[in-house]
CSV table of C-alpha atoms in Angstrom, one decimal:
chain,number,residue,atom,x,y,z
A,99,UNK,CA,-28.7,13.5,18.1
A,100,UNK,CA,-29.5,10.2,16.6
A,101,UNK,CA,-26.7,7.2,17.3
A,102,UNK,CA,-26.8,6.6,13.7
A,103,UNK,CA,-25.1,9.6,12.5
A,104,UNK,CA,-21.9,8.7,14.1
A,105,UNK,CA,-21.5,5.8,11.6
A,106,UNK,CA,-22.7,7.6,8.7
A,107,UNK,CA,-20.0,10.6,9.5
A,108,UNK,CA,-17.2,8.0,9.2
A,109,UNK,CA,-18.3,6.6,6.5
A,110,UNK,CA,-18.6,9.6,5.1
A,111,UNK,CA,-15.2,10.8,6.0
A,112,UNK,CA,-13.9,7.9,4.2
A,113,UNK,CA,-16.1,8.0,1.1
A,114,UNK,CA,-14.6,11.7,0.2
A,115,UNK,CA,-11.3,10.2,1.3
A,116,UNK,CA,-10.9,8.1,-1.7
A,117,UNK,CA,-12.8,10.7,-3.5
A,118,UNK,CA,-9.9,12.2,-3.7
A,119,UNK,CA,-7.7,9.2,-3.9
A,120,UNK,CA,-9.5,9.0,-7.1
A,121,UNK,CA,-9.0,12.1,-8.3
A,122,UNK,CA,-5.3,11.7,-8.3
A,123,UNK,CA,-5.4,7.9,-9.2
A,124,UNK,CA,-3.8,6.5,-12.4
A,125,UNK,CA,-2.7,10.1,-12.8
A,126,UNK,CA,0.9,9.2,-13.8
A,127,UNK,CA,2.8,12.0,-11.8
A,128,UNK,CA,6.2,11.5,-11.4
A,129,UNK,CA,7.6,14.2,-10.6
A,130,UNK,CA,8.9,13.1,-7.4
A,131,UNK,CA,7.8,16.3,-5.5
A,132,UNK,CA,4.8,14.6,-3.6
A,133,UNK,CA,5.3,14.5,0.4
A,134,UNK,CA,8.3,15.8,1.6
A,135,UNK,CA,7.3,19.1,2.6
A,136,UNK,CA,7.1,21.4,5.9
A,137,UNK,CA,8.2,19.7,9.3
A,138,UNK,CA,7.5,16.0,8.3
A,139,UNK,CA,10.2,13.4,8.8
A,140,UNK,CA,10.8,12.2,5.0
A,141,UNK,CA,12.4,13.0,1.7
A,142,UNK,CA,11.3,12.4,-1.6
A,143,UNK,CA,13.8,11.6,-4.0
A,144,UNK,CA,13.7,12.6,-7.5
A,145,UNK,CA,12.6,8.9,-8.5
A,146,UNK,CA,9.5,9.8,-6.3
A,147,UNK,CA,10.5,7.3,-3.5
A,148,UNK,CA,9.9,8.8,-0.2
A,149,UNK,CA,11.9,7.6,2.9
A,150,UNK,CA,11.7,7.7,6.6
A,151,UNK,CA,15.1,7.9,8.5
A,152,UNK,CA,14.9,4.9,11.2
A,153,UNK,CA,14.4,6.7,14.3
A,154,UNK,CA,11.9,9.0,13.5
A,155,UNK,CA,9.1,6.4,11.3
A,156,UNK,CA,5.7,5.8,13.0
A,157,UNK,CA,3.7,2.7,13.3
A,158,UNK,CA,0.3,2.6,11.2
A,159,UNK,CA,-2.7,2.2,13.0
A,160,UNK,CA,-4.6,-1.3,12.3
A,161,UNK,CA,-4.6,-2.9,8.9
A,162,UNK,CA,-6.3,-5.7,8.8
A,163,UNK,CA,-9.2,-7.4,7.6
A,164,UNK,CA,-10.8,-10.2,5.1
A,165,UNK,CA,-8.6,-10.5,2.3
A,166,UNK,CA,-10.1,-11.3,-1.6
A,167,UNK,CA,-9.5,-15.0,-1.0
A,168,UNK,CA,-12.5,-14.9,1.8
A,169,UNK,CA,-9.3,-15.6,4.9
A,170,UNK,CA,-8.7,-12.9,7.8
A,171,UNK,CA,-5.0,-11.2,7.3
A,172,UNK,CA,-3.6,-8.5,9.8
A,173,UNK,CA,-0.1,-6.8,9.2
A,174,UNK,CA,0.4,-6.6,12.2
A,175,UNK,CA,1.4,-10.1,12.5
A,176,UNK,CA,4.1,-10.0,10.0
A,177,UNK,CA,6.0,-7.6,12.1
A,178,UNK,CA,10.0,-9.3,11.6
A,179,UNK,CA,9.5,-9.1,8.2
A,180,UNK,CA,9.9,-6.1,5.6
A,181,UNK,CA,6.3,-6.0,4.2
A,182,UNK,CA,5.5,-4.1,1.0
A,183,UNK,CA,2.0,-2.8,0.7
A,184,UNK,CA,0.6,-2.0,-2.2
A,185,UNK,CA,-2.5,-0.4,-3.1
A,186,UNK,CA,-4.5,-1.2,-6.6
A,187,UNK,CA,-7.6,-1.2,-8.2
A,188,UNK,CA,-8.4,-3.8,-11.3
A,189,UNK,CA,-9.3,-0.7,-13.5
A,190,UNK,CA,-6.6,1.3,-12.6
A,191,UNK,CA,-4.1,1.0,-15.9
A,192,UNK,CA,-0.7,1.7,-14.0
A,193,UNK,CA,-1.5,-1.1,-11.5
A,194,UNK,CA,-2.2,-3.5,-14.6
A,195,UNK,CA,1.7,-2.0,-15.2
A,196,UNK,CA,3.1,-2.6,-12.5
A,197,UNK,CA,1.3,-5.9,-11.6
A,198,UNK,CA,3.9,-8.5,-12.9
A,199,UNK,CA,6.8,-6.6,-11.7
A,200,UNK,CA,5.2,-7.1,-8.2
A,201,UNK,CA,4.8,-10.9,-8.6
A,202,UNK,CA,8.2,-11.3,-9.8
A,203,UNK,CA,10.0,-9.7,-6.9
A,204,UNK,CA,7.5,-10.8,-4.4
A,205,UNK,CA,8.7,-13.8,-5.4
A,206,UNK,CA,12.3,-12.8,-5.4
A,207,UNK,CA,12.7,-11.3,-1.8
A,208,UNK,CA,10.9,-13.9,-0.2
A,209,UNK,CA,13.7,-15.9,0.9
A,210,UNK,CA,15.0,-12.5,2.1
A,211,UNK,CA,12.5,-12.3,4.4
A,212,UNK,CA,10.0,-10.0,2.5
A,213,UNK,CA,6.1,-10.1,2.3
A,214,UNK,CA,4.2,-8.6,-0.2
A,215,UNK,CA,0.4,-7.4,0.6
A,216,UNK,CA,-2.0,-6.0,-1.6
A,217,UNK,CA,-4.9,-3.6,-0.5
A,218,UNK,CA,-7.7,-3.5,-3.1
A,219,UNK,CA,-9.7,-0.9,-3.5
A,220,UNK,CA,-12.4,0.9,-5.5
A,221,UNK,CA,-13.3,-2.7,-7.0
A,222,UNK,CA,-17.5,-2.7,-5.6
A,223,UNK,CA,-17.4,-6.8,-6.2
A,224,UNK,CA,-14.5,-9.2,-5.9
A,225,UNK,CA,-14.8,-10.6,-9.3
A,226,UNK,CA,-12.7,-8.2,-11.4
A,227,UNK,CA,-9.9,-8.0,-8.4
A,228,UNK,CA,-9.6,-12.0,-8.5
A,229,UNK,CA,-9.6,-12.0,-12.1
A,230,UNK,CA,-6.8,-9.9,-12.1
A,231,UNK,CA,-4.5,-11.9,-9.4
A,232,UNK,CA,-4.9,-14.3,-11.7
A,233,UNK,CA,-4.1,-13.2,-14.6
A,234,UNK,CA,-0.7,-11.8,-12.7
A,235,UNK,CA,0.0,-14.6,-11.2
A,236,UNK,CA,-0.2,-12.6,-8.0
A,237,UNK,CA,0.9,-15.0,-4.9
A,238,UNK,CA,0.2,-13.0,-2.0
A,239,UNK,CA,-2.5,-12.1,-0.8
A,240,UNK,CA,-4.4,-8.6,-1.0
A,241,UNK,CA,-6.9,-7.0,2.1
A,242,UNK,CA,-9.8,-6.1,0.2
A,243,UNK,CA,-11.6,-2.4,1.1
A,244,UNK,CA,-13.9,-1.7,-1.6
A,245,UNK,CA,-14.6,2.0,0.4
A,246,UNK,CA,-10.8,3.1,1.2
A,247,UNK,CA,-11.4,2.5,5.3
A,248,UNK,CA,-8.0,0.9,5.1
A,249,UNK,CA,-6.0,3.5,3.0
A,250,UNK,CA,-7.9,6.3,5.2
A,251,UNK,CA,-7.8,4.9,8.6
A,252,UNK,CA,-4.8,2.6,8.3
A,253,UNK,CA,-2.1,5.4,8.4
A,254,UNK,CA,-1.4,8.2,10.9
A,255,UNK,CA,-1.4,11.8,10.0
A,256,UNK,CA,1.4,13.4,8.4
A,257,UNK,CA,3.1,9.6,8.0
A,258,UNK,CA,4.0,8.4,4.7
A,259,UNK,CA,0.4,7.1,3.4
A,260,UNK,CA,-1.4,6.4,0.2
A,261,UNK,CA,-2.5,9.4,-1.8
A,262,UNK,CA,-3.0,7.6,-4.9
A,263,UNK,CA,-3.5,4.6,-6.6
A,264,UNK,CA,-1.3,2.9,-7.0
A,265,UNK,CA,0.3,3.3,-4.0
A,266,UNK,CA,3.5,1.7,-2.3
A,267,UNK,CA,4.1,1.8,1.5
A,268,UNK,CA,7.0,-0.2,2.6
A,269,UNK,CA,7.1,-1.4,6.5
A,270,UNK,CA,10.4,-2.2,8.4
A,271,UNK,CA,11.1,-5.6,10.4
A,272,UNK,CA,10.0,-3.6,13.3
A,273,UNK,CA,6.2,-2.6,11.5
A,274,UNK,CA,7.1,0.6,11.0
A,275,UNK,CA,6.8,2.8,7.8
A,276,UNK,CA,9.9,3.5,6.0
A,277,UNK,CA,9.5,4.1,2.5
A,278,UNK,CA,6.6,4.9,-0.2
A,279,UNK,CA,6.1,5.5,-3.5
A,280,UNK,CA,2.8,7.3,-5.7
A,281,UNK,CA,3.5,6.0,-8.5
A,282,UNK,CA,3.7,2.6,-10.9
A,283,UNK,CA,6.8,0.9,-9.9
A,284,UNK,CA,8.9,-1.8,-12.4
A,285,UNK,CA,11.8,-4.5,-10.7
A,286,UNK,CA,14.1,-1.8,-10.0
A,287,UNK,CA,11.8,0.7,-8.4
A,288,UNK,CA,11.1,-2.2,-5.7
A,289,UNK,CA,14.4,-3.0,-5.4
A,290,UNK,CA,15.1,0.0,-4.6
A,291,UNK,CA,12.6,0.5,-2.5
A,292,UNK,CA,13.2,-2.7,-0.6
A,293,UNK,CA,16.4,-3.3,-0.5
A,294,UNK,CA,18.0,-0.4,2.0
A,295,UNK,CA,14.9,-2.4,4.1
A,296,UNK,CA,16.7,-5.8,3.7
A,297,UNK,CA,19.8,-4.7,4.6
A,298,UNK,CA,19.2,-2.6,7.8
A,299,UNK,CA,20.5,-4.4,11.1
């Protein structure tokens, strides 16, 4: 068997991953009734926020990489912080929704002790993406993974991960996953999202 399969099978693997990412991005469901199900360890409330009781959330594997702005970024290295992850695409028309609420309370929670990171994906050049910080005023900064290796690899099976775009996976002080949402939020979707995170001893 040739030693160049191996590579081709992951990237395979991850190619249909956010083949079907894509299918359910930008789709608008709210229902709430994603995740939840069987013998996992979350609920999903009816606003579509899914949360992780403390003792029973899971660590995501490695996310890190080059970020649009050319610099190296790992999340692993914000652990101490509660770090809000989202995931977005410049043509996706919910994230351009979404996109100043996340500045504004990025900005916000800060003080609190709360980081913001984006993960971009689905954008084949940098171009658009950057154009679109800017335009939001984004601050913080965003991993870039054109091909979904992040969202695909990023998160262990049956945790709370990205299965649409946008996305929003919210880690704990101790790096752990604790909270996600599937669809656009506004100011008061993070806050809720973040804010049972802020106040946890």
């Amino acid at each position: 068997m040739s030693l160049s399969r191996a590579p081709r099978a992951a990237l395979l693997t991850a190619v249909v991953a956010v083949g079907a990412l894509a299918l359910s991005a930008c789709s608008g469901d709210s229902n709430g009734k994603s995740g939840g199900g069987g013998d996992t360890n979350f609920v999903t409330d009816t606003g579509g926020i899914s949360t992780v009781a403390k003792n029973k959330r899971t660590t995501p594997h490695t996310l890190s990489g080059e970020t649009l702005d050319g610099k190296q970024l790992d999340v692993a290295d914000l652990k101490g912080k509660v770090v809000v992850m989202n995931v977005w695409g410049s043509w996706c028309p919910p994230c351009r929704a979404e996109a100043p609420h996340f500045a504004k309370v990025a900005k916000e929670t800060k003080a609190k002790g709360v980081e913001f990171v984006g993960i971009n994906t689905r954008d084949s050049n940098k171009g658009p993406a950057l154009a679109f910080e800017k335009d939001y005023e984004i601050g913080y900064p965003s991993l870039y993974d054109p091909v979904g290796k992040l969202i695909v690899n990023g998160f262990p099976k049956g945790s709370l991960n990205p299965q649409a775009i946008p996305s929003t996976i919210v880690l704990d002080r101790e790096g752990k996953i604790a909270a996600r949402s599937l669809m656009a939020l506004d100011t008061e979707g993070l806050h809720k999202i973040i804010d049972p995170l802020v106040a946890e001893k």
